[in-house]
Each structure stands twice: as structure tokens, then as C-alpha cells.
Amino acid sequence: QVQLQESGPGLVKPSETLSLTCAVSGYSISSGYYWGWIRQPPGKGLEWIGSISQSGSTYYSSSLKSRVTISVDTSKNQFSLKLNSVTAADTAVYHCARQTAGATGTTRKYYFDYWGQGTLVTVSS
Amino acid sequence: QSVLTQPPSVSAAPGQKVTISCSGSSSTIGNNYVSWYQQLPGTAPKLLIYENNKRPSGIPDRFSGSKSGTSATLGITGLQTGDEADYYCGTWDSSLSAWVFGGGTKLTVL
């Protein structure tokens, strides 16, 4: 059974960098798939942050692209999120998830099949 | 403002049927597959439907998905109080090269 677990500080100061790690068990990241980060501000909907392949190819949300870095460490079977220059608007539950990457021609068959439970990150001084 | 448009809320009585719509465009739903996610209160989202109409193992056939043109629909029959949750559609946006979610729909089983 594939399991994902987020970890990292629950409190980050404004203007600093938010750093989270997602540990994957039950599946080897190097075997394939994309690996994504999704966040959910309190009381609001889901927002995709970005995704990374096992080889390090990345896609980022255009609204966050200038502040986000997602990296993968296949030796530790984990991937990470860094979001810099955070503000209170970045307060959210951050989820990691496995993303399929199938396609038929230019038609994408993407979806998120396994999710971590999420970790709340509060941005406050 | 989400790229995919869902009704904020829907409601129905136990045992009844409900549908949740997800409207997009040619660069989203029109040319890519849609998935649906159920988020029960206080829990992580769970995959409910993938590739427009396929159910992962363990998802009852009370849940169904369909797609027509630039819109998709989630159907739930035989509503149960345990189905009360937020439901999100999602797909790839070929113009943005980005994943997009709908704004979410809160289902209330009266």
C-alpha cells in the first residue's frame, strides 16, 4: 500500500522560507509517476502548487512559480517543497500526493491517486 | 476564481440522487481527462473517479462520472449521510501546463 507522510515546521515567520518533506513508503519514487504538492487554506478549496517526476522534471502553478522549488531525493524515497517569502496568505494545510502521468497523444490522463494526510503550516510572527 | 466551475453547494435527501457539475474549457476538460475527489470533514482528499468515469478499487458503484464536451458530471445515487463531504473536480490545463481544481462543492444530505 502506497503511503505518503508530510513533515516540517508547523509555524513559519513572514518573509521566511517554508520547507516540507514528503516521505513515500510502499512504492519507489524512482519507478515512475509524478509527485505533487497541493495546499488548502483554512475553509477554502484545493490549490495545486506543483509536481515533479522521478527524474526531476517540474511543473509549477503560475501564481506560485516565482517562489516555489520542488525537489526529489530518490535515495531517501522522498520529495520536498520550498516556498520562499511567505506571507499569511500561505497559511494552509499542505498535502503531498502521487500523480499519474499517462497520456494518449496530447490528451493527459493525470490524476492524484494517493494523498498524504496533510500538515498545517501557519505563517505568523 | 477557479478555472473549473462547480456549484458551491448541493443537497438532497437520503436515498436520493444528486449530480455535481464541473465546467471548463477546450484547454481543460475539452481535451483532457477529469478526476473527482471526495474530502470528508477533517480528512485528506480521496480519489473517487479517474479518467472521466473509472472508479478506483473500493469505490462503490453509487458514484459515477461522465464527460461531455467541456463539462463533466459526478453522480451519486442512494445518498447516505456518510456522503456529506466536499467534492472537487480536477484536470490538466494544456494552455497553462498546470493542474487545476474546481472550487469544490459541498454536499449536504438532508
PDB file of C-alpha atoms in Angstrom:
ATOM      1  CA  GLN A   1       0.000   0.000   0.000  1.00  0.00           C
ATOM      2  CA  VAL A   2       1.399   3.371  -1.023  1.00  0.00           C
ATOM      3  CA  GLN A   3       1.641   5.845   1.840  1.00  0.00           C
ATOM      4  CA  LEU A   4       2.770   9.455   1.915  1.00  0.00           C
ATOM      5  CA  GLN A   5       3.651  11.447   5.018  1.00  0.00           C
ATOM      6  CA  GLU A   6       4.360  15.161   5.174  1.00  0.00           C
ATOM      7  CA  SER A   7       6.744  16.631   7.731  1.00  0.00           C
ATOM      8  CA  GLY A   8       8.129  20.036   8.545  1.00  0.00           C
ATOM      9  CA  PRO A   9       7.692  23.078  10.778  1.00  0.00           C
ATOM     10  CA  GLY A  10       4.135  23.980  11.661  1.00  0.00           C
ATOM     11  CA  LEU A  11       4.979  27.653  12.152  1.00  0.00           C
ATOM     12  CA  VAL A  12       6.934  29.882   9.792  1.00  0.00           C
ATOM     13  CA  LYS A  13       7.629  33.587  10.139  1.00  0.00           C
ATOM     14  CA  PRO A  14       6.591  36.039   7.440  1.00  0.00           C
ATOM     15  CA  SER A  15       9.233  36.584   4.724  1.00  0.00           C
ATOM     16  CA  GLU A  16      10.959  33.304   5.609  1.00  0.00           C
ATOM     17  CA  THR A  17      11.008  30.014   3.697  1.00  0.00           C
ATOM     18  CA  LEU A  18       8.502  27.227   4.207  1.00  0.00           C
ATOM     19  CA  SER A  19      10.136  23.800   3.850  1.00  0.00           C
ATOM     20  CA  LEU A  20       8.265  20.498   3.818  1.00  0.00           C
ATOM     21  CA  THR A  21       9.225  16.921   3.026  1.00  0.00           C
ATOM     22  CA  CYS A  22       7.025  14.066   1.862  1.00  0.00           C
ATOM     23  CA  ALA A  23       8.244  10.572   2.725  1.00  0.00           C
ATOM     24  CA  VAL A  24       6.907   7.835   0.458  1.00  0.00           C
ATOM     25  CA  SER A  25       6.539   4.206   1.511  1.00  0.00           C
ATOM     26  CA  GLY A  26       5.187   1.198  -0.339  1.00  0.00           C
ATOM     27  CA  TYR A  27       6.437   2.463  -3.701  1.00  0.00           C
ATOM     28  CA  SER A  28       9.803   3.525  -5.071  1.00  0.00           C
ATOM     29  CA  ILE A  29       9.761   7.088  -6.397  1.00  0.00           C
ATOM     30  CA  SER A  30      12.416   6.135  -8.945  1.00  0.00           C
ATOM     31  CA  SER A  31       9.971   3.666 -10.529  1.00  0.00           C
ATOM     32  CA  GLY A  32       7.896   6.427 -12.061  1.00  0.00           C
ATOM     33  CA  TYR A  33       4.878   8.718 -11.623  1.00  0.00           C
ATOM     34  CA  TYR A  34       4.898  12.373 -10.768  1.00  0.00           C
ATOM     35  CA  TRP A  35       4.804  13.619  -7.175  1.00  0.00           C
ATOM     36  CA  GLY A  36       2.843  16.711  -6.276  1.00  0.00           C
ATOM     37  CA  TRP A  37       2.096  19.281  -3.620  1.00  0.00           C
ATOM     38  CA  ILE A  38      -1.407  20.645  -3.053  1.00  0.00           C
ATOM     39  CA  ARG A  39      -2.463  23.115  -0.394  1.00  0.00           C
ATOM     40  CA  GLN A  40      -5.745  24.123   1.199  1.00  0.00           C
ATOM     41  CA  PRO A  41      -6.130  27.392   3.129  1.00  0.00           C
ATOM     42  CA  PRO A  42      -8.452  27.094   6.139  1.00  0.00           C
ATOM     43  CA  GLY A  43     -12.059  26.900   4.959  1.00  0.00           C
ATOM     44  CA  LYS A  44     -11.109  27.128   1.282  1.00  0.00           C
ATOM     45  CA  GLY A  45     -10.593  24.849  -1.697  1.00  0.00           C
ATOM     46  CA  LEU A  46      -7.670  22.872  -3.042  1.00  0.00           C
ATOM     47  CA  GLU A  47      -4.815  24.645  -4.819  1.00  0.00           C
ATOM     48  CA  TRP A  48      -2.194  22.775  -6.806  1.00  0.00           C
ATOM     49  CA  ILE A  49       1.331  24.026  -6.130  1.00  0.00           C
ATOM     50  CA  GLY A  50       3.441  21.893  -8.421  1.00  0.00           C
ATOM     51  CA  SER A  51       4.643  18.424  -9.348  1.00  0.00           C
ATOM     52  CA  ILE A  52       7.946  16.676 -10.038  1.00  0.00           C
ATOM     53  CA  SER A  53       8.895  13.499 -11.869  1.00  0.00           C
ATOM     54  CA  GLN A  54      11.352  10.913 -10.619  1.00  0.00           C
ATOM     55  CA  SER A  55      13.921  12.391 -12.990  1.00  0.00           C
ATOM     56  CA  GLY A  56      13.407  15.911 -11.655  1.00  0.00           C
ATOM     57  CA  SER A  57      11.173  17.448 -14.335  1.00  0.00           C
ATOM     58  CA  THR A  58       8.893  20.005 -12.711  1.00  0.00           C
ATOM     59  CA  TYR A  59       5.610  21.794 -13.341  1.00  0.00           C
ATOM     60  CA  TYR A  60       4.614  24.707 -11.141  1.00  0.00           C
ATOM     61  CA  SER A  61       1.495  26.786 -10.626  1.00  0.00           C
ATOM     62  CA  SER A  62       1.936  30.054 -12.490  1.00  0.00           C
ATOM     63  CA  SER A  63       0.777  32.012  -9.450  1.00  0.00           C
ATOM     64  CA  LEU A  64       3.472  30.487  -7.209  1.00  0.00           C
ATOM     65  CA  LYS A  65       6.213  29.715  -9.713  1.00  0.00           C
ATOM     66  CA  SER A  66       8.477  32.596  -8.686  1.00  0.00           C
ATOM     67  CA  ARG A  67       8.582  31.385  -5.063  1.00  0.00           C
ATOM     68  CA  VAL A  68       8.430  27.590  -5.322  1.00  0.00           C
ATOM     69  CA  THR A  69      11.028  24.866  -5.642  1.00  0.00           C
ATOM     70  CA  ILE A  70      10.156  21.170  -5.623  1.00  0.00           C
ATOM     71  CA  SER A  71      12.948  18.615  -5.499  1.00  0.00           C
ATOM     72  CA  VAL A  72      13.193  14.845  -5.300  1.00  0.00           C
ATOM     73  CA  ASP A  73      15.612  12.596  -3.421  1.00  0.00           C
ATOM     74  CA  THR A  74      15.244   9.084  -4.801  1.00  0.00           C
ATOM     75  CA  SER A  75      17.879   7.703  -2.395  1.00  0.00           C
ATOM     76  CA  LYS A  76      15.649   8.642   0.537  1.00  0.00           C
ATOM     77  CA  ASN A  77      12.418   7.990  -1.383  1.00  0.00           C
ATOM     78  CA  GLN A  78      11.104  11.449  -0.612  1.00  0.00           C
ATOM     79  CA  PHE A  79      10.412  14.762  -2.259  1.00  0.00           C
ATOM     80  CA  SER A  80      10.383  18.271  -0.883  1.00  0.00           C
ATOM     81  CA  LEU A  81       8.731  21.656  -1.176  1.00  0.00           C
ATOM     82  CA  LYS A  82      10.287  25.042  -0.569  1.00  0.00           C
ATOM     83  CA  LEU A  83       8.180  28.187  -0.701  1.00  0.00           C
ATOM     84  CA  ASN A  84      10.043  31.402  -0.029  1.00  0.00           C
ATOM     85  CA  SER A  85       8.978  34.882   1.051  1.00  0.00           C
ATOM     86  CA  VAL A  86       5.870  33.549   2.747  1.00  0.00           C
ATOM     87  CA  THR A  87       3.007  35.708   3.984  1.00  0.00           C
ATOM     88  CA  ALA A  88      -0.130  34.988   5.991  1.00  0.00           C
ATOM     89  CA  ALA A  89      -1.826  34.063   2.709  1.00  0.00           C
ATOM     90  CA  ASP A  90       0.382  30.965   2.579  1.00  0.00           C
ATOM     91  CA  THR A  91      -1.171  29.587   5.756  1.00  0.00           C
ATOM     92  CA  ALA A  92      -2.738  26.304   4.736  1.00  0.00           C
ATOM     93  CA  VAL A  93      -2.805  22.551   5.106  1.00  0.00           C
ATOM     94  CA  TYR A  94      -0.169  21.225   2.720  1.00  0.00           C
ATOM     95  CA  HIS A  95      -0.735  17.801   1.153  1.00  0.00           C
ATOM     96  CA  CYS A  96       1.626  15.700  -0.897  1.00  0.00           C
ATOM     97  CA  ALA A  97       0.240  13.237  -3.421  1.00  0.00           C
ATOM     98  CA  ARG A  98       1.217  10.784  -6.134  1.00  0.00           C
ATOM     99  CA  GLN A  99       0.218  11.888  -9.615  1.00  0.00           C
ATOM    100  CA  THR A 100      -0.221   9.634 -12.612  1.00  0.00           C
ATOM    101  CA  ALA A 101       1.330  10.859 -15.820  1.00  0.00           C
ATOM    102  CA  GLY A 102      -0.350   8.890 -18.582  1.00  0.00           C
ATOM    103  CA  ALA A 103      -1.249  10.406 -21.922  1.00  0.00           C
ATOM    104  CA  THR A 104      -2.796   9.492 -25.236  1.00  0.00           C
ATOM    105  CA  GLY A 105      -1.293  11.822 -27.780  1.00  0.00           C
ATOM    106  CA  THR A 106      -1.761  15.285 -26.297  1.00  0.00           C
ATOM    107  CA  THR A 107      -4.638  14.190 -24.031  1.00  0.00           C
ATOM    108  CA  ARG A 108      -3.475  13.965 -20.450  1.00  0.00           C
ATOM    109  CA  LYS A 109      -4.733  11.196 -18.170  1.00  0.00           C
ATOM    110  CA  TYR A 110      -3.416  12.777 -14.994  1.00  0.00           C
ATOM    111  CA  TYR A 111      -4.909  12.298 -11.562  1.00  0.00           C
ATOM    112  CA  PHE A 112      -3.807  12.081  -7.919  1.00  0.00           C
ATOM    113  CA  ASP A 113      -4.317   8.591  -6.576  1.00  0.00           C
ATOM    114  CA  TYR A 114      -2.601   8.588  -3.185  1.00  0.00           C
ATOM    115  CA  TRP A 115      -2.539  11.504  -0.743  1.00  0.00           C
ATOM    116  CA  GLY A 116      -0.765  12.306   2.480  1.00  0.00           C
ATOM    117  CA  GLN A 117      -2.901  13.301   5.466  1.00  0.00           C
ATOM    118  CA  GLY A 118      -1.638  16.874   5.257  1.00  0.00           C
ATOM    119  CA  THR A 119       0.214  19.168   7.596  1.00  0.00           C
ATOM    120  CA  LEU A 120      -0.917  22.592   8.749  1.00  0.00           C
ATOM    121  CA  VAL A 121       1.593  25.371   8.239  1.00  0.00           C
ATOM    122  CA  THR A 122       0.824  28.696   9.857  1.00  0.00           C
ATOM    123  CA  VAL A 123       2.650  31.841   8.786  1.00  0.00           C
ATOM    124  CA  SER A 124       2.843  34.208  11.715  1.00  0.00           C
ATOM    125  CA  SER A 125       5.386  36.197  13.673  1.00  0.00           C
TER     126      SER A 125
ATOM    127  CA  GLN B   1     -11.710  32.377  -9.461  1.00  0.00           C
ATOM    128  CA  SER B   2     -11.159  28.722 -10.403  1.00  0.00           C
ATOM    129  CA  VAL B   3     -10.510  27.637 -13.977  1.00  0.00           C
ATOM    130  CA  LEU B   4     -13.077  24.898 -13.395  1.00  0.00           C
ATOM    131  CA  THR B   5     -16.524  25.968 -12.212  1.00  0.00           C
ATOM    132  CA  GLN B   6     -18.527  23.942  -9.704  1.00  0.00           C
ATOM    133  CA  PRO B   7     -21.691  24.852  -7.804  1.00  0.00           C
ATOM    134  CA  PRO B   8     -20.780  25.854  -4.239  1.00  0.00           C
ATOM    135  CA  SER B   9     -23.334  23.519  -2.721  1.00  0.00           C
ATOM    136  CA  VAL B  10     -25.894  20.844  -3.491  1.00  0.00           C
ATOM    137  CA  SER B  11     -28.268  18.970  -1.251  1.00  0.00           C
ATOM    138  CA  ALA B  12     -30.626  16.030  -1.385  1.00  0.00           C
ATOM    139  CA  ALA B  13     -32.393  13.617   0.913  1.00  0.00           C
ATOM    140  CA  PRO B  14     -31.040  10.214   1.943  1.00  0.00           C
ATOM    141  CA  GLY B  15     -31.636   7.608  -0.742  1.00  0.00           C
ATOM    142  CA  GLN B  16     -31.960  10.202  -3.484  1.00  0.00           C
ATOM    143  CA  LYS B  17     -29.626  11.015  -6.368  1.00  0.00           C
ATOM    144  CA  VAL B  18     -27.525  14.115  -6.827  1.00  0.00           C
ATOM    145  CA  THR B  19     -25.289  15.411  -9.596  1.00  0.00           C
ATOM    146  CA  ILE B  20     -22.397  17.846  -9.347  1.00  0.00           C
ATOM    147  CA  SER B  21     -21.273  19.687 -12.436  1.00  0.00           C
ATOM    148  CA  CYS B  22     -17.795  20.843 -13.407  1.00  0.00           C
ATOM    149  CA  SER B  23     -17.485  23.296 -16.267  1.00  0.00           C
ATOM    150  CA  GLY B  24     -14.238  24.038 -18.046  1.00  0.00           C
ATOM    151  CA  SER B  25     -12.913  24.887 -21.483  1.00  0.00           C
ATOM    152  CA  SER B  26     -11.302  23.320 -24.532  1.00  0.00           C
ATOM    153  CA  SER B  27      -7.862  23.547 -22.924  1.00  0.00           C
ATOM    154  CA  THR B  28      -9.016  21.770 -19.758  1.00  0.00           C
ATOM    155  CA  ILE B  29     -11.910  19.337 -19.760  1.00  0.00           C
ATOM    156  CA  GLY B  30     -12.344  19.542 -23.517  1.00  0.00           C
ATOM    157  CA  ASN B  31      -9.003  17.888 -24.212  1.00  0.00           C
ATOM    158  CA  ASN B  32      -8.022  16.070 -21.020  1.00  0.00           C
ATOM    159  CA  TYR B  33      -9.397  13.523 -18.637  1.00  0.00           C
ATOM    160  CA  VAL B  34     -11.259  14.547 -15.496  1.00  0.00           C
ATOM    161  CA  SER B  35     -10.944  13.170 -11.985  1.00  0.00           C
ATOM    162  CA  TRP B  36     -13.082  13.691  -8.906  1.00  0.00           C
ATOM    163  CA  TYR B  37     -12.094  13.795  -5.246  1.00  0.00           C
ATOM    164  CA  GLN B  38     -14.102  13.405  -2.056  1.00  0.00           C
ATOM    165  CA  GLN B  39     -12.953  15.229   1.059  1.00  0.00           C
ATOM    166  CA  LEU B  40     -14.740  14.199   4.216  1.00  0.00           C
ATOM    167  CA  PRO B  41     -14.562  16.720   7.085  1.00  0.00           C
ATOM    168  CA  GLY B  42     -11.094  16.900   8.585  1.00  0.00           C
ATOM    169  CA  THR B  43      -9.543  14.363   6.214  1.00  0.00           C
ATOM    170  CA  ALA B  44      -7.373  14.327   3.120  1.00  0.00           C
ATOM    171  CA  PRO B  45      -8.991  14.253  -0.326  1.00  0.00           C
ATOM    172  CA  LYS B  46      -9.627  10.793  -1.730  1.00  0.00           C
ATOM    173  CA  LEU B  47      -9.737   9.806  -5.398  1.00  0.00           C
ATOM    174  CA  LEU B  48     -13.310   8.982  -6.343  1.00  0.00           C
ATOM    175  CA  ILE B  49     -13.331   8.930 -10.153  1.00  0.00           C
ATOM    176  CA  TYR B  50     -10.440   8.986 -12.621  1.00  0.00           C
ATOM    177  CA  GLU B  51     -10.214   9.194 -16.410  1.00  0.00           C
ATOM    178  CA  ASN B  52     -13.726  10.690 -16.562  1.00  0.00           C
ATOM    179  CA  ASN B  53     -15.683   7.626 -15.453  1.00  0.00           C
ATOM    180  CA  LYS B  54     -13.475   4.973 -13.837  1.00  0.00           C
ATOM    181  CA  ARG B  55     -13.730   4.057 -10.176  1.00  0.00           C
ATOM    182  CA  PRO B  56     -10.703   3.030  -8.101  1.00  0.00           C
ATOM    183  CA  SER B  57     -10.928  -0.237  -6.247  1.00  0.00           C
ATOM    184  CA  GLY B  58     -13.155   0.109  -3.198  1.00  0.00           C
ATOM    185  CA  ILE B  59     -15.300   2.964  -4.507  1.00  0.00           C
ATOM    186  CA  PRO B  60     -18.941   1.807  -4.687  1.00  0.00           C
ATOM    187  CA  ASP B  61     -20.829   1.962  -7.957  1.00  0.00           C
ATOM    188  CA  ARG B  62     -23.158   4.536  -6.408  1.00  0.00           C
ATOM    189  CA  PHE B  63     -20.552   7.007  -7.623  1.00  0.00           C
ATOM    190  CA  SER B  64     -20.276   7.658 -11.348  1.00  0.00           C
ATOM    191  CA  GLY B  65     -18.601  10.149 -13.641  1.00  0.00           C
ATOM    192  CA  SER B  66     -19.272  11.384 -17.127  1.00  0.00           C
ATOM    193  CA  LYS B  67     -17.916  13.974 -19.524  1.00  0.00           C
ATOM    194  CA  SER B  68     -19.419  15.799 -22.469  1.00  0.00           C
ATOM    195  CA  GLY B  69     -17.532  18.456 -24.379  1.00  0.00           C
ATOM    196  CA  THR B  70     -16.085  20.921 -21.887  1.00  0.00           C
ATOM    197  CA  SER B  71     -18.147  19.772 -18.895  1.00  0.00           C
ATOM    198  CA  ALA B  72     -18.045  16.840 -16.522  1.00  0.00           C
ATOM    199  CA  THR B  73     -20.540  15.492 -14.036  1.00  0.00           C
ATOM    200  CA  LEU B  74     -20.271  13.462 -10.846  1.00  0.00           C
ATOM    201  CA  GLY B  75     -23.334  11.438  -9.951  1.00  0.00           C
ATOM    202  CA  ILE B  76     -24.118   9.906  -6.590  1.00  0.00           C
ATOM    203  CA  THR B  77     -27.112   7.614  -6.129  1.00  0.00           C
ATOM    204  CA  GLY B  78     -28.588   6.137  -2.961  1.00  0.00           C
ATOM    205  CA  LEU B  79     -27.316   9.073  -0.906  1.00  0.00           C
ATOM    206  CA  GLN B  80     -26.109   8.322   2.602  1.00  0.00           C
ATOM    207  CA  THR B  81     -25.343  10.690   5.445  1.00  0.00           C
ATOM    208  CA  GLY B  82     -21.747   9.493   5.192  1.00  0.00           C
ATOM    209  CA  ASP B  83     -21.548  11.042   1.721  1.00  0.00           C
ATOM    210  CA  GLU B  84     -21.651  14.532   3.243  1.00  0.00           C
ATOM    211  CA  ALA B  85     -18.353  15.998   2.092  1.00  0.00           C
ATOM    212  CA  ASP B  86     -16.702  18.450  -0.242  1.00  0.00           C
ATOM    213  CA  TYR B  87     -16.260  17.240  -3.805  1.00  0.00           C
ATOM    214  CA  TYR B  88     -13.642  18.565  -6.215  1.00  0.00           C
ATOM    215  CA  CYS B  89     -13.112  18.030  -9.909  1.00  0.00           C
ATOM    216  CA  GLY B  90      -9.677  18.346 -11.434  1.00  0.00           C
ATOM    217  CA  THR B  91      -7.892  18.119 -14.749  1.00  0.00           C
ATOM    218  CA  TRP B  92      -4.842  19.267 -16.677  1.00  0.00           C
ATOM    219  CA  ASP B  93      -4.865  22.677 -18.322  1.00  0.00           C
ATOM    220  CA  SER B  94      -2.989  22.300 -21.581  1.00  0.00           C
ATOM    221  CA  SER B  95      -2.708  26.083 -22.055  1.00  0.00           C
ATOM    222  CA  LEU B  96      -1.205  26.690 -18.619  1.00  0.00           C
ATOM    223  CA  SER B  97       0.714  23.386 -18.457  1.00  0.00           C
ATOM    224  CA  ALA B  98      -0.698  23.113 -14.970  1.00  0.00           C
ATOM    225  CA  TRP B  99      -3.099  21.069 -12.932  1.00  0.00           C
ATOM    226  CA  VAL B 100      -6.352  22.800 -11.981  1.00  0.00           C
ATOM    227  CA  PHE B 101      -9.044  22.048  -9.425  1.00  0.00           C
ATOM    228  CA  GLY B 102     -12.616  23.205  -9.332  1.00  0.00           C
ATOM    229  CA  GLY B 103     -13.659  25.408  -6.439  1.00  0.00           C
ATOM    230  CA  GLY B 104     -15.351  22.498  -4.703  1.00  0.00           C
ATOM    231  CA  THR B 105     -18.970  21.589  -3.967  1.00  0.00           C
ATOM    232  CA  LYS B 106     -20.314  20.946  -0.501  1.00  0.00           C
ATOM    233  CA  LEU B 107     -22.823  18.100  -0.466  1.00  0.00           C
ATOM    234  CA  THR B 108     -25.428  18.124   2.271  1.00  0.00           C
ATOM    235  CA  VAL B 109     -27.583  15.058   2.804  1.00  0.00           C
ATOM    236  CA  LEU B 110     -30.691  16.410   4.458  1.00  0.00           C
TER     237      LEU B 110
END
